[in-house]
Every structure is written in structure tokens, then in C-alpha cells.
XYZ file of C-alpha atoms in Angstrom:
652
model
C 110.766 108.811 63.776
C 112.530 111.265 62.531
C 111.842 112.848 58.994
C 113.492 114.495 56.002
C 111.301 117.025 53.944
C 110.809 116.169 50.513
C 107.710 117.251 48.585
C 107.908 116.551 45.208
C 105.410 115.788 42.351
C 105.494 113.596 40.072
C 104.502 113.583 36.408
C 101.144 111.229 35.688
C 102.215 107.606 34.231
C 99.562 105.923 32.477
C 98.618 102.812 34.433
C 99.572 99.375 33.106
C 95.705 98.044 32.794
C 95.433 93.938 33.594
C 94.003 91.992 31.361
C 90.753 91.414 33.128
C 88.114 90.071 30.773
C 84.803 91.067 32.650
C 84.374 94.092 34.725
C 81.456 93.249 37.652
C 79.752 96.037 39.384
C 78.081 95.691 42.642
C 76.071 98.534 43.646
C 75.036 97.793 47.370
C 72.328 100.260 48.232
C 70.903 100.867 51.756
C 67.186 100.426 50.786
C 68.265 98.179 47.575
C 71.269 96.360 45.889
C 72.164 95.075 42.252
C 74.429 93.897 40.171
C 75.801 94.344 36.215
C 78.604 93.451 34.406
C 80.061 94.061 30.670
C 82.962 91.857 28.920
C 86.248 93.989 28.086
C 86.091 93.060 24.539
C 82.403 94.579 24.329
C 82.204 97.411 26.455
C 79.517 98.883 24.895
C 76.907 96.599 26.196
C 76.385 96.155 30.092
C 74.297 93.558 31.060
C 71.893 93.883 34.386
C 71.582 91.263 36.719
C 68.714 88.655 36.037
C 65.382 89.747 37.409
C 64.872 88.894 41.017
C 62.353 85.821 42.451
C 59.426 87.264 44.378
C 59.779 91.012 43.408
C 57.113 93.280 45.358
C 53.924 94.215 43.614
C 54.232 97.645 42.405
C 57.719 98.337 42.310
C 59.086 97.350 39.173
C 63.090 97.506 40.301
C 65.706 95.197 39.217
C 67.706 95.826 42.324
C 67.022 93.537 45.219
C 66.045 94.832 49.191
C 69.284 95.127 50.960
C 67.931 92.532 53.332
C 69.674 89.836 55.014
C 68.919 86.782 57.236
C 71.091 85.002 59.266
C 70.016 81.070 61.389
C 69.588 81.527 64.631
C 73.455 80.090 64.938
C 74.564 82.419 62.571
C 74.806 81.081 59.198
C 73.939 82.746 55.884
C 70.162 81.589 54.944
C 69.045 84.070 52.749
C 69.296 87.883 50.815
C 66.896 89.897 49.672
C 63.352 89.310 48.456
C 63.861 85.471 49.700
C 65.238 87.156 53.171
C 62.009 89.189 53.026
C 59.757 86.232 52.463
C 61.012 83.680 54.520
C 61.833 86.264 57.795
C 58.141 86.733 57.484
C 56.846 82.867 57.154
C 58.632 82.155 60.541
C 56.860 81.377 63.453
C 56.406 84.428 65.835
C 58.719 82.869 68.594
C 60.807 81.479 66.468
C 61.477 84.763 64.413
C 62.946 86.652 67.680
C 66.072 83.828 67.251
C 66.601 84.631 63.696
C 68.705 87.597 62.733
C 67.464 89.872 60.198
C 69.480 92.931 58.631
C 67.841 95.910 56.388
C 69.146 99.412 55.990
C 72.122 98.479 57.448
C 74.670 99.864 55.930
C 73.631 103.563 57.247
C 74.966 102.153 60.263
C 78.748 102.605 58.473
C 78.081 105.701 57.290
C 77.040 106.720 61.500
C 79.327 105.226 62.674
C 82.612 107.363 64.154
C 85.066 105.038 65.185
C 84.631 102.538 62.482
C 86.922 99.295 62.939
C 86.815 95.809 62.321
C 84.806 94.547 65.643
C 81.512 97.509 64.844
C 78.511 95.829 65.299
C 75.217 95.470 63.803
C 71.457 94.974 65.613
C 69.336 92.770 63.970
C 65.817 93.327 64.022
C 65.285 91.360 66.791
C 67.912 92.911 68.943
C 70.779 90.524 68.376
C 73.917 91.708 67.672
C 76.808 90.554 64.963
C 79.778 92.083 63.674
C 79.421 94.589 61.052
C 81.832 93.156 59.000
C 80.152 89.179 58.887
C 77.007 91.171 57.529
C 78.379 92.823 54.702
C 80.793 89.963 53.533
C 77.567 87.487 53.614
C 75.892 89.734 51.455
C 79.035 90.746 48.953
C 79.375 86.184 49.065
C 75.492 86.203 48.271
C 76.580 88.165 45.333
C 79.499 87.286 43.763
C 77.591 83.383 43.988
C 74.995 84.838 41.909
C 77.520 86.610 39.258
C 79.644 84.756 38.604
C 77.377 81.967 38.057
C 75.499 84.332 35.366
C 78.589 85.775 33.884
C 79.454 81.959 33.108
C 76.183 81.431 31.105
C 76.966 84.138 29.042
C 80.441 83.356 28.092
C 81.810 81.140 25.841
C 85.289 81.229 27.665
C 86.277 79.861 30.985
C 86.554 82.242 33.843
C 89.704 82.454 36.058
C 88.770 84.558 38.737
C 91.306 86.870 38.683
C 89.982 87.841 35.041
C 87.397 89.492 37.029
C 87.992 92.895 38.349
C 85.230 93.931 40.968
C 83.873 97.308 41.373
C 81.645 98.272 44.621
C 79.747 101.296 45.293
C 80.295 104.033 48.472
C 78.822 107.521 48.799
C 81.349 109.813 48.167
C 80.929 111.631 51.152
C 82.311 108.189 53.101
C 85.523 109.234 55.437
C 88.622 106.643 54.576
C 87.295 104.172 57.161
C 84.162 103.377 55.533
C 85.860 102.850 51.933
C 88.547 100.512 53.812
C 85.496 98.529 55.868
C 84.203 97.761 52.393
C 87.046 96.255 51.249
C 87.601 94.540 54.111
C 84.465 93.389 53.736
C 85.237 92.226 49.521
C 88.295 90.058 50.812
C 86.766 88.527 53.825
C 84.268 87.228 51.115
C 86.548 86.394 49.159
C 85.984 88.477 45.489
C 89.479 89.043 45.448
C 92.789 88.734 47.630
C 94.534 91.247 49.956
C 97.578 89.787 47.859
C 95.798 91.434 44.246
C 93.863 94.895 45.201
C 93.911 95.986 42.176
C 91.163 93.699 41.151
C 88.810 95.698 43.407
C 88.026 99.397 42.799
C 86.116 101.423 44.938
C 84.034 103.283 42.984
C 81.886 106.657 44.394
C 78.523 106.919 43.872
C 77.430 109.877 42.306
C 81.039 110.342 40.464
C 79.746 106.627 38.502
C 76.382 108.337 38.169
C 78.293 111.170 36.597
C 79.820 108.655 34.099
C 76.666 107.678 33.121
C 74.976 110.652 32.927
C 78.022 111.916 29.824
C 76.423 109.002 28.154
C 72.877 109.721 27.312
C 70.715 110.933 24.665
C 68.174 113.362 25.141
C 65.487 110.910 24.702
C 66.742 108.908 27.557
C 66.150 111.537 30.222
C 63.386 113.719 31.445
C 63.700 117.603 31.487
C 62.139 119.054 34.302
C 62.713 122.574 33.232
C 60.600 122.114 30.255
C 57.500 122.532 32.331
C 56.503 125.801 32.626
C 56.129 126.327 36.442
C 53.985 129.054 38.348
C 53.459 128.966 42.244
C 54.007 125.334 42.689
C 51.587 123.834 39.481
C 52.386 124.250 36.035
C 50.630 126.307 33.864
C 48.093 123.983 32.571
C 46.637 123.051 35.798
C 48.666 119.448 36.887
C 48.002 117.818 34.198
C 51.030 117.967 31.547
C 53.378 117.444 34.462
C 51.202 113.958 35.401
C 50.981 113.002 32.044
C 54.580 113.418 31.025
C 55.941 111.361 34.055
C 53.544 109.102 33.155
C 55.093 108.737 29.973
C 58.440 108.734 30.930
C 57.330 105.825 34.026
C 56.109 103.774 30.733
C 59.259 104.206 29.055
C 60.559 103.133 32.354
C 58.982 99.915 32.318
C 59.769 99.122 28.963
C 63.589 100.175 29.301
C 63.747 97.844 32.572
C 62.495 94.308 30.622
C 65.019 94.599 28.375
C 68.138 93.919 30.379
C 70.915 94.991 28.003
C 72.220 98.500 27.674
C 74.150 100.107 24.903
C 76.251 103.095 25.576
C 77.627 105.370 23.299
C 80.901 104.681 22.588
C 81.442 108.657 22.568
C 78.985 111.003 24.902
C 75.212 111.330 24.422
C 73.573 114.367 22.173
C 73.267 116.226 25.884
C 76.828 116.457 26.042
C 77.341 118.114 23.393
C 75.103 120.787 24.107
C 77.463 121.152 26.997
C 80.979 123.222 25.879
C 84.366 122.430 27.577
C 84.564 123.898 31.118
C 80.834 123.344 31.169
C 79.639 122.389 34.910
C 77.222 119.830 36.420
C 76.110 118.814 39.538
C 75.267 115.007 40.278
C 72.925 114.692 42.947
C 72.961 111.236 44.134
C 69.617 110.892 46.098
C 69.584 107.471 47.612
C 68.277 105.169 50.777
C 70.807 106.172 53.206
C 72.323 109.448 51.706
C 72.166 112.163 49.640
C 75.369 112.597 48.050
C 76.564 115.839 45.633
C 79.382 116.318 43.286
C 80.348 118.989 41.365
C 82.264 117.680 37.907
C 83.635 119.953 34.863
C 84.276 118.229 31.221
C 87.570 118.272 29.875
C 87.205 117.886 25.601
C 88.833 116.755 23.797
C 89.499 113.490 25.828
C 86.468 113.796 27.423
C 87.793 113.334 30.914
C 86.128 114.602 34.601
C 87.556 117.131 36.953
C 85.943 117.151 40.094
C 86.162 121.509 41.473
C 84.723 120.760 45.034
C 84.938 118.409 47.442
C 81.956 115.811 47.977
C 79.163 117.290 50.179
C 76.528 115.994 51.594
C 74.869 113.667 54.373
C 72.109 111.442 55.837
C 69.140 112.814 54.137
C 68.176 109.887 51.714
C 64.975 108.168 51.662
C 64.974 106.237 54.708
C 64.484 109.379 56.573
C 60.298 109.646 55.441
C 60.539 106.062 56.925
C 62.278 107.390 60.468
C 59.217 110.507 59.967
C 56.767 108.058 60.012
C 57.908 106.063 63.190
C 58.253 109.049 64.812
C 54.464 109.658 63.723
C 53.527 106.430 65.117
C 55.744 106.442 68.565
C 53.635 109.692 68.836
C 50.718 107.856 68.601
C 51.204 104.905 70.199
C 53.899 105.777 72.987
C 57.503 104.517 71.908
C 57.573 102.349 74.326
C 54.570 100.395 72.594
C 56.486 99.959 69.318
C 59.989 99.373 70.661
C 58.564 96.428 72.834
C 56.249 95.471 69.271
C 59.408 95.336 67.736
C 61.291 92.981 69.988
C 57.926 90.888 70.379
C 57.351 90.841 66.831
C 60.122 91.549 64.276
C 58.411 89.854 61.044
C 55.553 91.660 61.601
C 57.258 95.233 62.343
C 59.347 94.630 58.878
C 55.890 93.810 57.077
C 54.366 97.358 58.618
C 57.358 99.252 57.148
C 57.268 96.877 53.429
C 53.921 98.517 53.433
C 54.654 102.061 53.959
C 57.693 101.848 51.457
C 55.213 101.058 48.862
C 52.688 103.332 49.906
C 55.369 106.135 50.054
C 57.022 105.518 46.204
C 53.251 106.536 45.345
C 52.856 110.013 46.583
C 53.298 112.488 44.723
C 52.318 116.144 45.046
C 49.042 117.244 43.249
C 47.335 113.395 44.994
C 43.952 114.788 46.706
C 42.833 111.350 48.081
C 44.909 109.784 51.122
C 47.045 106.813 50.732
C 46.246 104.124 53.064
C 48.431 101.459 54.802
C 47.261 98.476 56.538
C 48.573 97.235 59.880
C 49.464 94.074 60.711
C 46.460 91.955 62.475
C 49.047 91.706 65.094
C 49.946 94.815 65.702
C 45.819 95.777 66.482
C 45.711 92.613 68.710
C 48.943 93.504 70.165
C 48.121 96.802 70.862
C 44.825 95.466 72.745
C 46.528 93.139 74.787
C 49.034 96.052 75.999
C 47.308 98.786 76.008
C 44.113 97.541 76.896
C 42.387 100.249 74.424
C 41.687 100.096 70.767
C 44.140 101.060 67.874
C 41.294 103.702 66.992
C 40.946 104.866 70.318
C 44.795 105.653 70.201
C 44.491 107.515 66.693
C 41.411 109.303 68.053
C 43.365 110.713 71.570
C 46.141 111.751 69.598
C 44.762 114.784 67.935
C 46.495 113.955 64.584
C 43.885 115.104 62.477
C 45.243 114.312 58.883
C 45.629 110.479 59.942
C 42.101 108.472 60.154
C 41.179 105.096 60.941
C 39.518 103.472 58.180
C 37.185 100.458 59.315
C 38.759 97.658 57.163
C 42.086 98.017 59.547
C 43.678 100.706 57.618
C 45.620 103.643 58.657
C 44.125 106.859 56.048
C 47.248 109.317 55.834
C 46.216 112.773 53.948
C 48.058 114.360 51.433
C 48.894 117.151 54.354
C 50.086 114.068 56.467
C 52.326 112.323 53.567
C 53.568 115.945 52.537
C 54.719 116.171 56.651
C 56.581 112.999 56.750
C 58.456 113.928 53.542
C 59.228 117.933 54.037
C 62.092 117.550 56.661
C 64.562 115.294 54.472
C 63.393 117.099 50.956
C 64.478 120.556 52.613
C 67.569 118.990 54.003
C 68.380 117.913 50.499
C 67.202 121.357 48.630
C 68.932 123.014 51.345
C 72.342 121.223 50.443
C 72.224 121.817 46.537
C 71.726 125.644 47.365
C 74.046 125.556 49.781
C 76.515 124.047 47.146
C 75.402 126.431 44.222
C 76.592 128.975 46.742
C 80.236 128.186 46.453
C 82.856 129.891 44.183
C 83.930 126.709 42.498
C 80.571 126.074 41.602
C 78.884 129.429 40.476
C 77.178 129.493 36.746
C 76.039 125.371 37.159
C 74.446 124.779 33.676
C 73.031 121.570 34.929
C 71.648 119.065 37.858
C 71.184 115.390 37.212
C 69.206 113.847 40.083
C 69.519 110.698 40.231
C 69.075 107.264 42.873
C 66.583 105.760 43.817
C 64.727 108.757 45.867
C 65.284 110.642 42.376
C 62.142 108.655 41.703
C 60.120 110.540 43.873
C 57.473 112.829 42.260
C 57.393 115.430 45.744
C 61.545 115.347 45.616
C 61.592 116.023 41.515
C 58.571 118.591 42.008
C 60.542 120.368 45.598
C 63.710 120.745 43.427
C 62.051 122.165 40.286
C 60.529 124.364 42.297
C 63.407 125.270 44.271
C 66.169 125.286 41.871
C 64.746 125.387 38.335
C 65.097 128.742 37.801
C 69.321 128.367 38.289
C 69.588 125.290 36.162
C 68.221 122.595 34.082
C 67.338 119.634 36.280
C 67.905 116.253 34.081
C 66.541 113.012 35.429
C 67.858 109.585 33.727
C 64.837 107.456 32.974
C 66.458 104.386 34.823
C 67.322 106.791 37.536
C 67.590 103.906 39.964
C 69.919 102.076 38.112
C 72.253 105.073 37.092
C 75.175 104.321 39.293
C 75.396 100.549 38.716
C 75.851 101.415 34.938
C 77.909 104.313 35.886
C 80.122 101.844 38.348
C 80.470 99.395 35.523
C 81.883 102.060 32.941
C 83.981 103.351 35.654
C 85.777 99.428 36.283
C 86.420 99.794 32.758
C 88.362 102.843 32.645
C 88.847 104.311 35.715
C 91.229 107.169 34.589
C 88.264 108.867 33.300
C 87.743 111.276 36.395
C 91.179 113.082 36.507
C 91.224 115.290 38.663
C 89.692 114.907 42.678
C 89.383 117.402 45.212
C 90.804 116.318 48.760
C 87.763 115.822 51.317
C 90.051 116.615 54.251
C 93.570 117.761 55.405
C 96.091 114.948 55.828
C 99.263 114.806 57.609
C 101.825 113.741 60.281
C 103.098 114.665 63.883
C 106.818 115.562 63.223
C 109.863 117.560 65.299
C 111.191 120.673 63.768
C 113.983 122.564 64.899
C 112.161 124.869 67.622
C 112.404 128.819 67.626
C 112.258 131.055 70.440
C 108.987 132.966 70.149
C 107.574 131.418 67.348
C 106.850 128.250 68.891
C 104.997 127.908 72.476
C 107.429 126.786 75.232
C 105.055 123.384 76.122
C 105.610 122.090 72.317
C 110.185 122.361 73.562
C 111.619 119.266 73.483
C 114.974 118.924 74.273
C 117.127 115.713 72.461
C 121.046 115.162 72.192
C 121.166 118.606 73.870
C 119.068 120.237 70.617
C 116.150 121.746 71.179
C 112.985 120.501 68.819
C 109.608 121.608 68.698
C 107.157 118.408 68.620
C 103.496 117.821 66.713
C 104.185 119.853 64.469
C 101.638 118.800 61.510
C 103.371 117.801 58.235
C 100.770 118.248 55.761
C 100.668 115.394 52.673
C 97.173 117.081 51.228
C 94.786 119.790 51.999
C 91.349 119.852 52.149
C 89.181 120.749 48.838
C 92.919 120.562 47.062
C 92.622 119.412 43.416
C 95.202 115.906 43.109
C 95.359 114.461 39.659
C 95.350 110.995 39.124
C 99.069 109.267 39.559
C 99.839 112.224 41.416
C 101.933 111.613 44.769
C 103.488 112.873 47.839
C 106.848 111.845 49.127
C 108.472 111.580 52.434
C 111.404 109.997 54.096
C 111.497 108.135 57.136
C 114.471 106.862 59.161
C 114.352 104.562 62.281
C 114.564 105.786 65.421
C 116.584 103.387 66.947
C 118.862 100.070 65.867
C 117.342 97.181 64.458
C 113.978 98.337 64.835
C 111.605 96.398 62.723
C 108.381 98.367 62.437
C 107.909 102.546 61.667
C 104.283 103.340 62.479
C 103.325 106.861 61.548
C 99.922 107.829 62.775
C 98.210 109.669 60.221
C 96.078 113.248 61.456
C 93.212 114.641 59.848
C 91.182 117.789 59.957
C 87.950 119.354 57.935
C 89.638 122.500 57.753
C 93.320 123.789 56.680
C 94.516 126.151 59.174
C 96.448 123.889 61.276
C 99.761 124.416 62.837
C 99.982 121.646 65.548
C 98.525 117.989 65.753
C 97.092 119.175 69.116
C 94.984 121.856 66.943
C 91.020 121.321 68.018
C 89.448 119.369 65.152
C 92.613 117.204 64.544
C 91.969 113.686 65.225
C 94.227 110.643 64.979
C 92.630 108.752 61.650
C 94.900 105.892 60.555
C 98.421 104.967 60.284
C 100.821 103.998 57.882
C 102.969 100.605 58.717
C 106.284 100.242 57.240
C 107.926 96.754 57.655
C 111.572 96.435 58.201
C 111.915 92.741 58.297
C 114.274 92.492 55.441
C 117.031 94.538 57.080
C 119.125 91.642 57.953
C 120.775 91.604 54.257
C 121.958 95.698 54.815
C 123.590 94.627 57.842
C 125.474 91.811 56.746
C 127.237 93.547 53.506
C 127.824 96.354 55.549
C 130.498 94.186 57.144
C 132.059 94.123 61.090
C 133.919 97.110 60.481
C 131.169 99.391 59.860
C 129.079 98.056 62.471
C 125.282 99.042 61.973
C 125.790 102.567 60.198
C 124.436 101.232 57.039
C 121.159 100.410 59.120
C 121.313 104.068 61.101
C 121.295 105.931 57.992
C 118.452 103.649 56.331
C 116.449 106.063 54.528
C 112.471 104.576 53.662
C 111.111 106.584 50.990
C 107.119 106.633 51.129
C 105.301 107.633 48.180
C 101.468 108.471 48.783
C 98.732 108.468 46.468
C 95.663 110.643 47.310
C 94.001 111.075 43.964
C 92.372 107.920 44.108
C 88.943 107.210 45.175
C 91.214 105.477 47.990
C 94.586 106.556 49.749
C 97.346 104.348 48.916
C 100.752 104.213 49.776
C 104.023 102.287 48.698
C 107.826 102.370 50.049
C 110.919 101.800 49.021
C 114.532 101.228 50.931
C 116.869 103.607 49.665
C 119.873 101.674 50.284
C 118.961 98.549 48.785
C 116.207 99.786 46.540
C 113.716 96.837 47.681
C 110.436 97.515 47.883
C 108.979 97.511 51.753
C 105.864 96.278 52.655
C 104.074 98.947 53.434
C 100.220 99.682 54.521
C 97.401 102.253 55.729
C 95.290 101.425 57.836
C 92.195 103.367 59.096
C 90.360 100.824 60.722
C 92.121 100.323 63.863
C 91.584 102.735 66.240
């Protein structure tokens, strides 16, 4: 393929909005998942999803587990709670044929070489495409929307009055965003043929949203606790007693299930002066994902100044600690084949730790205690042929006891182990972040997700990063980003400016030089002599793109009557690339252009002028990257028809 440079920028068109009539945010968690939706005409309430059947004792949430359960021949039976309930009321033998999911969608944020055919272990050990997993769940969802949505409108729905919004971390690679939607149309909450009635939305960017929102009696202040050496000043007390406050505002905030928002930004904001910036620290199951915004008055608009950071280090990784602790224990052998033997009873055992670990918190003197399953002691018993205390007593773990009525007694010392690792990983990213030019002079950090919840995470960063900034909690802290996701469905030209995760480009031939270029790049075509992967860059990495902003390039065919251009698309972390054979390039995605429709060029070209209309076809591409997605569009030059064309990062 040969290609014509043209880089050119063009000015930002305001979008032609469709008139949807209910915007429907799903935020799908990897320890929990929910739903809310508000009506275009009144977008200043959002209303949350109905309260769930069979909610766990203890944790008040109106998001759901992200747990699924599949028949033993693969058919949807159940999500969430009733997943949970009825995964455990199977028989023993019968359970190891059932397939139950939970935390799975870590296993798309691990994954490298994301495509269509990834799969997904169930509990048990069987395995199922990725892709079948999430759509069941996304169908599970849109079932229970739309039918709610209905009851509270007076109108009849057409589905495509509906425009869809799902959640990703930010820090997701182009793969992950495209499995999602994949994923949306293969359950069918919108078309391939009508995109645009799906956004993408990123996680802590719709927290961020949110956060402009609120009024200072809506959040709690960390800073405004005087602390010394790890306790406040008062002894523990005013920092108990305030959270326990704020957990009873909690409560009350979560039965009502309607939220107003401002229709302008909360008393905070304007504290904050233009230019002001704020970090969003999205703490959740799977990840912990940061973003650095700056407010724009007067409209009010985002600019994002660096590029998403962050990783693995959400909550599920005190769960993975405490495996660890009892593989240790009891040999990992022991619990991989108490897994496979028996899966209900392993996902009860780690149901009862989750709730055990949203209680700890850092000044708690007495131990927390979790009970295993009969099943596990018998099991143990049978294959170990010693005692569950006899095992806890061998392995030297002092802070973890045996209590007689079948418990397991973790210390404070033991709880505060199991936690450190993934609190420091998350502390260690903020700093790390705070660090960085873009970022210096950070008037505020709003932590917020579901691990935001946590007492030892809230007291770790107060401790850690109080002193640089005020840290800002949102009372419904867990149910930030589903708000956030809604308000963003509504307008989603309210973040303006994005900052390119990585470098983007193509392989292309350029005219080669002596001595510039090495002599194993020379390619020598119609006696000219070209210099090949050369990388022609559309975006680099941590580059600001404004919304509506593109890039432009030209491509001809190669040869006669050819009725396909692929491009493969390169990408790299960092920017100083010359060649697509650079270490840390990789091949990503590639752009399809479709040139089916050539037959009409041809034919008005006439006999005389055999074909040259067709060699000189010039396909215009025009990429967006300021999107929360990539997109691209392109257009025949000659005849000025739009040509199908696609990106695709999914196939490898």
C-alpha cells in the first residue's frame, strides 16, 4: 500500500446528538455490577437499579456480585446474588458440572492477546469463551432494565431510544474496550449497524463527572482530621465516630434510590479556580485506576493532562493474600484439589472472608474470625489424614488461631498483612503520579470505588498523602461511577481534551537515503530504491487530542482491482520510534478498507481509459483518537462515497 502524507487537523464540529430518550448505564464491576438510568427530558434525576433479591447480610450495596452461572449444557441460569445462592444449594457432584463465573472480568484486563475465542475457567475448571460470559451477563441486564425503565415511563420504548453506556478502567489497551462491545452487540443492546447507541465510558473519568457534582455535605474530608504518627490527635476516636457518621448517612442515602444532581457543579467546585487539578483514584475489585483532570470555566468542561495510570491492585488482591495464606497452610495442592472437589463450598469460604474483610479497619484490637466450611475440615481429614488445627498449629503462623467452634481467628497483625501489599501498590502509584510534571501542585484526590470503602485504604492514604492534598471521599463511593457513567451518556463532550495512552502508527516505504537509513531496511521497486517499516505516526503517547479532532491519511491500492486495503496498525508505550521493527513495537490491530463498490469507477471511466481511474483511486481515512475509543471512517476521493471502513483489535 502505498501512502501519501497528509496530516491535517481539523476544527471541532459539535456532534449531531440522537434523540435518545433514556440514557442506561451499566457499570460491570469485577467484585460487583449495577445499573442506573435517567430520562433525557429530566436529567437531573438518575434513578438506581431496584434493590437486589437475597442481598448479603452486612453489606448494604445496591450493586449485585459479578457472579454468573451457566447449566451444565451451557445455558444462562442465573446472575448474581441468585447465581450465588443457587451455585451453593447444588448437590456436591452435581456442582462440579455447573459452570460458575466471579471476578472474571480481571481475566480481560490479564489477558495479552485478547480476541474473540479467549477463554474463561469456571470454578469448577470448565472452560467457555470469554465473550459468551460477558454477553450473558450484559443480556441478564439489559432484561432487567429495560423492563424497569418501562414501569417508570409513561411512553413506549423503541429500543433504539435507548443509548447504552458501559464501564472499562481507563487503563484498558484498545482490545479490551473493543471485547466489550463485542460483547454489548452479541447481546444484543444495540447493533453493529448503530454504534453510536453504545458509549464506552472510563471509569474513573465518569467518577470524575460525578465528583464536579457534589456538595460538601455529600463527601467526607479526610484532611480534616488532625493526624499524628498514624492516630489522630484525640486518640481513635473522632476518626471512628465520624465514619460512623458518614456510614449512617450512607445507609440512609442508599434507601432512597433517586439522585438529584446539580444542574451546575457542587459548592466543592467552586472552591476549586479554573486550571485547578484533581486526581480521581478509582479503587475498585480488579483495578486501581488514576486520572489526572483540570476544569475548564466557564463551560465547565474536563481536560485530561496525563495519560491513565495504573494496574491490578484493586481489592481482589487481599482475597489472592489470603489464599496464598492458606496454600501456606494447607499445601496448595490441598486447596487446588478442594477446589475442583468442591467449588460451592470454596466460593462460600471466600463469601465469608469478603465480608469479614469490608470490616477491618485499622485501630480494631480484637481478631476477626471466619468460619470454614464443615467440608473443608472433613475434607481436609480425609486427605490429609491430620486435623485442620493440627495444620494451623505446624505452620508457625502465629497471628492466625483456631478457635474451637470451627473458626479461623485472624489478628489485627494478620488482617493488616493480607492488606499491606495491594494498599502500598496503590499509595505507591498516586505518589508515583504526583511525581510527574503535568501533575505537580494537585489541590485534590477523590478516592473513590468500591475498595474506597475501606477504612485501612482511606487511613494508608491519609497518612501517606494528606499532607500534599485534600483527600475527598463521596459518601456513595461505591456507586460514584455508575452515576458518573450515566451523566457522561448524557453529554459526553464534557471531557474535552484526552491524553493518548500509547503511540499509534503504520509500516510505510519512504524514499531511502544513503547513510541515514540502514542498508537491511533497502528495498528496491520499479528500479527506485525505498526504505520499508518506516513508522508513520497517527498519535503519540501522553499527546493531548481534543474531542472531534482527527488524523488523515491517503491510501491507494497496490495493485488492479484489488478489493480489500488492510493496514496493520503498530503501537508502542514510548515515542522514540523510528522503525516498526523498533523493540517495544507490536502489531495491535488493523484498519480494513472495503473496495467492493469500485465496479461503478471503472465503468464511467470508459474502454479508452482502461483502469487508470481505478490506479489512481485515492481512499482518504480520517481517524479519530480523542474518543474514549479509536474510530475511523473513509471516503473515495474519486467518487466521494463513503467506504466501509473498520478497526479491528481483536484479531490477532
Amino acid at each position: 500500500t502505498s501512502v501519501t502524507k497528509e496530516n491535517c487537523k481539523i476544527s471541532n464540529r459539535p456532534r449531531v446528538a440522537r434523540p435518545f430518550s433514556v440514557v442506561v448505564a451499566i457499570d460491570f464491576g469485577t467484585t460487583s455490577s449495577g445499573y442506573a438510568f435517567s430520562f433525557t427530558e429530566d436529567p437531573e434525576t438518575i434513578h438506581m437499579m431496584r434493590r437486589w433479591e437475597g442481598g448479603d447480610p452486612g453489606v448494604a450495596n445496591q450493586k449485585s456480585p459479578t457472579c454468573l452461572l451457566l447449566t451444565p449444557d451451557l445455558r444462562f441460569h442465573s446472575f448474581g446474588f441468585a447465581a450465588r445462592d443457587s451455585y451453593h444449594d447444588l448437590d456436591p457432584e452435581e456442582a462440579r458440572h455447573w459452570l460458575y463465573f466471579d471476578k472474571f472480568k480481571m481475566k480481560i484486563h490479564s489477558t495479552s492477546d485478547l480476541t474473540m475465542e479467549t477463554e474463561l475457567e469456571s470454578v469448577s475448571g470448565r472452560r467457555v469463551r470469554a465473550i459468551e460470559v460477558f454477553a450473558h451477563a450484559l443480556r441478564f441486564f439489559r432484561e432487567h432494565v429495560l423492563k424497569e425503565v418501562k414501569d417508570q415511563s409513561s411512553s413506549v420504548l423503541e429500543g433504539n431510544e435507548v443509548r447504552w453506556v458501559i464501564t472499562v478502567p481507563a487503563v484498558w489497551r484498545q482490545p479490551a474496550k473493543q471485547f466489550m462491545r463485542e460483547a454489548a452487540y452479541l447481546a444484543g443492546l444495540v447493533t453493529p449497524d448503530s454504534p453510536d447507541q453504545l458509549l464506552i465510558a472510563l471509569e474513573p473519568e465518569a467518577a470524575s463527572l460525578y465528583c464536579r457534582k457534589l456538595h460538601l455535605h455529600q463527601v467526607i474530608d479526610l484532611s480534616q482530621r488532625p493526624i499524628i504518627n498514624g492516630l489522630d490527635v484525640e486518640g481513635s476516636h473522632p476518626f471512628d465516630s465520624s465514619f460512623r457518621q458518614a456510614r449512617e448517612q450512607l445507609r440512609r442515602a442508599r434507601h432512597s434510590r433517586t439522585f438529584l444532581v446539580e444542574s451546575g457543579t457542587g459548592e466543592l467546585w467552586s472552591e476549586m479556580q479554573t486550571g485547578d487539578r484533581y486526581i480521581v483514584a478509582d479503587c475498585g475489585g480488579g483495578t486501581v485506576d488514576l486520572t489526572v483532570h483540570q476544569i475548564e470555566q466557564p463551560q465547565g468542561t474536563l481536560k485530561e493532562l496525563y495519560k491513565a495510570s495504573g494496574g491490578p491492585y484493586g481489592a481482589v488482591g487481599v482475597d489472592l493474600a489470603f489464599e496464598a495464606m492458606l496454600c501456606q497452610i494447607f499445601g496448595a495442592d490441598f486447596i487446588e484439589s478442594f477446589k475442583a472437589k468442591r467449588p460451592a463450598a470454596w466460593v462460600d469460604l471466600t463469601i465469608a472472608f469478603e465480608a469479614r474483610k469490608r470490616t477491618a479497619a485499622p485501630g480494631r484490637a480484637n481478631s476477626l474470625n471466619i468460619s470454614l466450611p464443615f467440608s473443608f475440615i472433613d475434607f481436609y481429614k480425609r486427605h490429609r489424614g491430620q486435623s485442620v488445627e493440627t495444620a494451623l498449629r505446624k505452620s508457625n503462623m502465629n497471628f492466625i488461631k483456631w478457635s474451637s467452634q470451627g473458626m479461623l481467628r485472624l489478628s489485627a497483625e494478620a488482617m493488616n498483612q493480607l492488606f499491606q501489599p495491594t494498599i502500598n501498590n496503590i499509595i505507591k502509584h498516586v505518589e508515583n503520579l504526583m511525581q510527574k510534571e503535568e501533575v505537580k501542585d494537585v489541590r485534590f484526590l477523590f478516592l473513590v470505588g468500591g475498595f474506597a470503602e475501606s477504612p485501612m485504604l482511606q487511613r494508608a492514604a491519609q497518612n501517606a498523602l494528606g499532607r500534599n492534598c485534600r483527600i475527598i471521599i463521596p459518601h456513595d463511593v461505591g456507586l460514584t461511577i455508575l452515576k458518573g457513567a450515566v451523566l457522561f451518556g448524557l453529554d459526553p463532550t464534557v471531557v474535552r481534551v484526552r491524553r493518548c495512552p500509547l503511540t499509534y502508527g503504520v509500516g510505510v516505504l519512504n524514499r531511502f537515503v544513503e547513510g541515514r537509513h540502514p542498508r537491511d531496511k533497502l528495498l528496491i521497486k520499479d528500479g527506485r530504491e525505498w526504505c520499508t517499516d518506516i513508522l508513520d505516526r497517527f498519535v503519540s503517547v501522553d499527546q493531548s487530542v481534543a474531542l472531534g479532532e482527527v488524523v488523515r491519511r491517503s491510501y491507494t491500492p497496490a495493485r488492479m482491482g484489488q478489493r480489500k486495503i488492510i493496514i496493520n496498525i503498530y503501537c508502542s508505550d514510548t515515542d522514540d520510534i523510528t522503525y516498526i521493527t523498533d523493540p517495544g513495537v507490536r502489531k495491535c490491530g488493523a484498519i480494513t478498507l472495503d473496495l467492493l463498490e469500485s465496479g461503478a469507477v471503472a465503468a464511467s471511466a470508459g474502454d479508452n481509459d482502461k483502469g487508470s481511474a481505478i490506479e489512481r483511486r485515492e481512499i482518504r481515512t480520517t481517524m479519530q483518537f480523542g474518543d474514549t475509543e479509536i474510530k475511523v471512517t473513509a471516503v473515495d476521493v474519486a467518487t466521494g462515497q463513503l467506504v466501509r471502513a473498520s478497526i479491528d483489535f481483536l484479531s490477532n
